[in-house]
Amino acid sequence: MCCINPREYTKNAIFGVPFMINEETMKIRLLFLLLLSGFAVSAHAQSLYTPGKITEGSLASYYCYAETKLVWKIRNVENTDTTDIMYYKNGEVAKNYQPSGKALFSNDDLIELFCETLTSTELSLIKNKAAYFLQVNVVCDSHGNANEVGFGFRNDDPVLTRLLPDRFYDLEQKLKRLLKVNLSTEDIQIKNIKYFAIIDYRQIN
């Protein structure tokens, strides 16, 4: 899975054409963010989500799993493409494939949409909070539209660990309308392009 960080598009370009930073680079950056926190993990008694379990809502239900000791991921139980593996349309595994398309959304778009989803009280808990983030995992169709969306966040996030499933579903639907990618000729050969975008809480002010 490749990372599309819209903020990076303003900084990284080859002949004016934005390019995607690879997954390993993004993992290193995320690890650095987590290290900044001093590994201070609070109790999860008030969390609505538990790794290995499904949290049910009226509109949708989400399965939670632990990616690391500090990061949880949740996905809509209706999602069908739940691995990071990408395939060519002929069925061959697209090993280490790096999408070369361009995101048609900006970092500001992501932040604005996310902030509109939260209450003022919730925003006050995460504004400028170092080492915290929302990771948006995307599976897009052959036209570059977001087909499935999942989420990743710290397991001591003061807001997202307590966000109701129906509110995640609302965010998911809004993101599907926003997240569009202009696929390259090479990308079109892939059955389902996968990428993720990051909302860094330090950018929320």
Coordinates of C-alpha atoms in Angstrom, one line a residue:
M1 CA 0.0 0.0 0.0
C2 CA 1.3 3.4 -0.9
C3 CA 1.0 6.6 1.0
I4 CA -0.6 9.7 -0.5
N5 CA 0.1 12.6 1.8
P6 CA -1.4 15.6 0.0
R7 CA 0.9 17.9 1.9
E8 CA 3.9 16.2 0.4
Y9 CA 2.6 17.1 -3.1
T10 CA 3.5 20.7 -2.5
K11 CA 7.0 19.8 -1.6
N12 CA 8.0 16.8 -3.7
A13 CA 7.8 17.0 -7.4
I14 CA 9.7 15.9 -10.5
F15 CA 9.4 18.3 -13.4
G16 CA 6.4 19.7 -11.7
V17 CA 4.7 16.3 -11.4
P18 CA 3.9 15.3 -7.8
F19 CA 5.0 11.9 -6.7
M20 CA 4.0 9.6 -3.8
I21 CA 6.4 8.9 -0.9
N22 CA 6.7 5.1 -0.3
E23 CA 5.2 3.2 2.6
E24 CA 8.5 2.5 4.4
T25 CA 9.2 6.3 4.6
M26 CA 5.8 6.9 6.0
K27 CA 6.1 4.1 8.6
I28 CA 9.4 5.7 9.7
R29 CA 7.7 9.1 10.1
L30 CA 4.8 7.5 12.0
L31 CA 7.2 5.7 14.3
F32 CA 9.0 8.9 14.9
L33 CA 5.7 10.6 15.9
L34 CA 5.0 7.7 18.3
L35 CA 8.4 8.0 19.8
L36 CA 7.8 11.7 20.5
S37 CA 5.0 10.7 22.8
G38 CA 7.3 8.9 25.2
F39 CA 5.2 5.8 24.8
A40 CA 2.7 7.1 27.3
V41 CA -0.3 4.9 26.8
S42 CA -3.4 5.5 28.9
A43 CA -6.0 2.9 30.0
H44 CA -8.5 2.0 27.4
A45 CA -11.5 1.4 29.7
Q46 CA -13.5 4.1 28.0
S47 CA -12.6 3.1 24.4
L48 CA -15.5 1.9 22.3
Y49 CA -13.1 -0.3 20.3
T50 CA -11.2 -3.4 21.3
P51 CA -8.8 -5.3 19.0
G52 CA -10.3 -8.5 17.7
K53 CA -13.9 -7.4 18.3
I54 CA -16.7 -5.7 16.3
T55 CA -18.3 -2.5 17.5
E56 CA -21.8 -2.2 16.2
G57 CA -23.7 0.9 15.2
S58 CA -27.1 1.6 13.6
L59 CA -25.6 2.5 10.2
A60 CA -22.5 0.4 10.2
S61 CA -20.2 -1.8 12.3
Y62 CA -16.5 -1.7 12.6
Y63 CA -13.9 -4.4 13.2
C64 CA -10.9 -3.3 15.2
Y65 CA -7.4 -4.8 15.1
A66 CA -4.0 -3.8 16.5
E67 CA -1.4 -2.9 13.9
T68 CA 1.2 -2.2 16.6
K69 CA 1.2 -1.9 20.4
L70 CA 0.2 1.8 20.0
V71 CA -1.8 1.9 16.8
W72 CA -5.3 0.4 16.2
K73 CA -7.1 0.1 12.9
I74 CA -10.8 -0.2 12.2
R75 CA -12.6 -1.1 9.1
N76 CA -16.3 -1.3 8.1
V77 CA -17.3 -5.0 8.3
E78 CA -18.8 -4.6 4.8
N79 CA -15.3 -4.0 3.3
T80 CA -14.1 -6.9 1.2
D81 CA -10.6 -5.9 0.1
T82 CA -8.9 -6.0 3.5
T83 CA -5.2 -6.7 2.7
D84 CA -2.4 -4.4 1.6
I85 CA -1.7 -6.6 -1.4
M86 CA -2.3 -5.2 -4.8
Y87 CA -2.9 -7.3 -8.0
Y88 CA -2.6 -6.8 -11.7
K89 CA -5.9 -7.4 -13.5
N90 CA -4.5 -10.7 -14.8
G91 CA -4.3 -11.9 -11.2
E92 CA -0.5 -11.5 -10.7
V93 CA 0.6 -10.0 -7.5
A94 CA 1.9 -6.4 -8.0
K95 CA 4.8 -6.8 -5.6
N96 CA 6.3 -3.5 -4.4
Y97 CA 4.2 -1.6 -6.9
Q98 CA 4.2 2.2 -6.3
P99 CA 1.2 4.1 -7.7
S100 CA 2.2 7.0 -9.9
G101 CA -1.1 8.9 -10.1
K102 CA -1.9 12.3 -8.6
A103 CA -4.2 13.1 -5.7
L104 CA -7.0 15.4 -6.6
F105 CA -7.5 16.5 -3.0
S106 CA -5.4 18.7 -0.8
N107 CA -4.2 18.3 2.8
D108 CA -6.4 21.3 3.7
D109 CA -9.4 19.5 2.2
L110 CA -8.8 16.5 4.5
I111 CA -8.3 18.6 7.6
E112 CA -11.4 20.7 6.9
L113 CA -13.6 17.6 6.4
F114 CA -12.2 15.9 9.5
C115 CA -12.8 19.0 11.6
E116 CA -16.3 19.4 10.4
T117 CA -17.0 15.9 11.7
L118 CA -16.0 16.7 15.2
T119 CA -17.5 18.9 17.9
S120 CA -15.7 22.0 19.2
T121 CA -15.1 20.1 22.5
E122 CA -13.5 17.2 20.6
L123 CA -11.4 19.5 18.5
S124 CA -10.1 21.2 21.6
L125 CA -8.8 17.8 22.8
I126 CA -6.7 17.1 19.7
K127 CA -5.6 20.6 18.4
N128 CA -1.9 20.8 17.9
K129 CA -1.4 17.4 19.7
A130 CA 2.0 16.1 18.8
A131 CA 2.4 12.4 17.9
Y132 CA -1.3 11.9 17.2
F133 CA -2.9 11.4 13.8
L134 CA -5.7 9.9 11.8
Q135 CA -4.6 7.5 9.1
V136 CA -7.1 7.0 6.2
N137 CA -6.7 3.8 4.4
V138 CA -8.2 3.7 0.9
V139 CA -9.0 1.1 -1.8
C140 CA -10.0 2.9 -5.0
D141 CA -11.6 1.6 -8.2
S142 CA -10.4 1.8 -11.7
H143 CA -11.5 5.4 -12.0
G144 CA -9.6 6.6 -9.0
N145 CA -12.6 6.9 -6.7
A146 CA -12.5 5.7 -3.1
N147 CA -14.4 2.4 -3.0
E148 CA -13.5 1.3 0.6
V149 CA -12.1 3.4 3.5
G150 CA -10.6 2.3 6.8
F151 CA -9.0 4.2 9.7
G152 CA -5.9 4.0 11.9
F153 CA -5.3 6.0 15.1
R154 CA -3.4 5.7 18.4
N155 CA -5.1 3.5 21.0
D156 CA -5.1 6.4 23.5
D157 CA -6.6 8.9 21.1
P158 CA -8.9 11.0 23.3
V159 CA -11.5 11.4 20.6
L160 CA -11.3 8.6 18.0
T161 CA -11.3 5.7 20.5
R162 CA -14.7 7.0 21.7
L163 CA -16.2 8.1 18.4
L164 CA -19.4 6.2 17.7
P165 CA -19.5 3.8 14.7
D166 CA -22.2 5.8 13.1
R167 CA -20.0 8.9 13.2
F168 CA -17.1 7.0 11.7
Y169 CA -19.6 5.9 9.0
D170 CA -20.5 9.5 8.3
L171 CA -16.9 10.4 8.0
E172 CA -16.3 7.4 5.7
Q173 CA -19.1 8.5 3.3
K174 CA -17.7 12.1 3.2
L175 CA -14.2 10.8 2.5
K176 CA -15.4 8.6 -0.3
R177 CA -16.8 11.7 -2.0
L178 CA -13.6 13.7 -1.4
L179 CA -10.8 11.2 -2.1
K180 CA -10.2 11.0 -5.8
V181 CA -7.0 10.1 -7.6
N182 CA -6.0 10.7 -11.2
L183 CA -4.6 7.3 -12.0
S184 CA -1.6 6.9 -14.4
T185 CA -1.6 4.5 -17.3
E186 CA 0.4 2.1 -15.2
D187 CA -2.0 2.4 -12.3
I188 CA -5.0 1.4 -14.5
Q189 CA -3.3 -2.0 -14.9
I190 CA -3.9 -2.7 -11.2
K191 CA -7.2 -4.1 -10.1
N192 CA -7.5 -2.0 -6.9
I193 CA -5.0 0.7 -6.2
K194 CA -4.5 1.1 -2.4
Y195 CA -3.0 4.0 -0.5
F196 CA -3.3 5.9 2.7
A197 CA -3.3 9.6 3.7
I198 CA -2.4 11.1 7.1
I199 CA -4.0 13.9 9.1
D200 CA -1.4 15.1 11.5
Y201 CA -3.1 16.7 14.6
R202 CA -0.3 19.3 14.8
Q203 CA -1.8 20.8 11.6
I204 CA -5.2 21.3 13.3
N205 CA -5.3 24.7 14.9

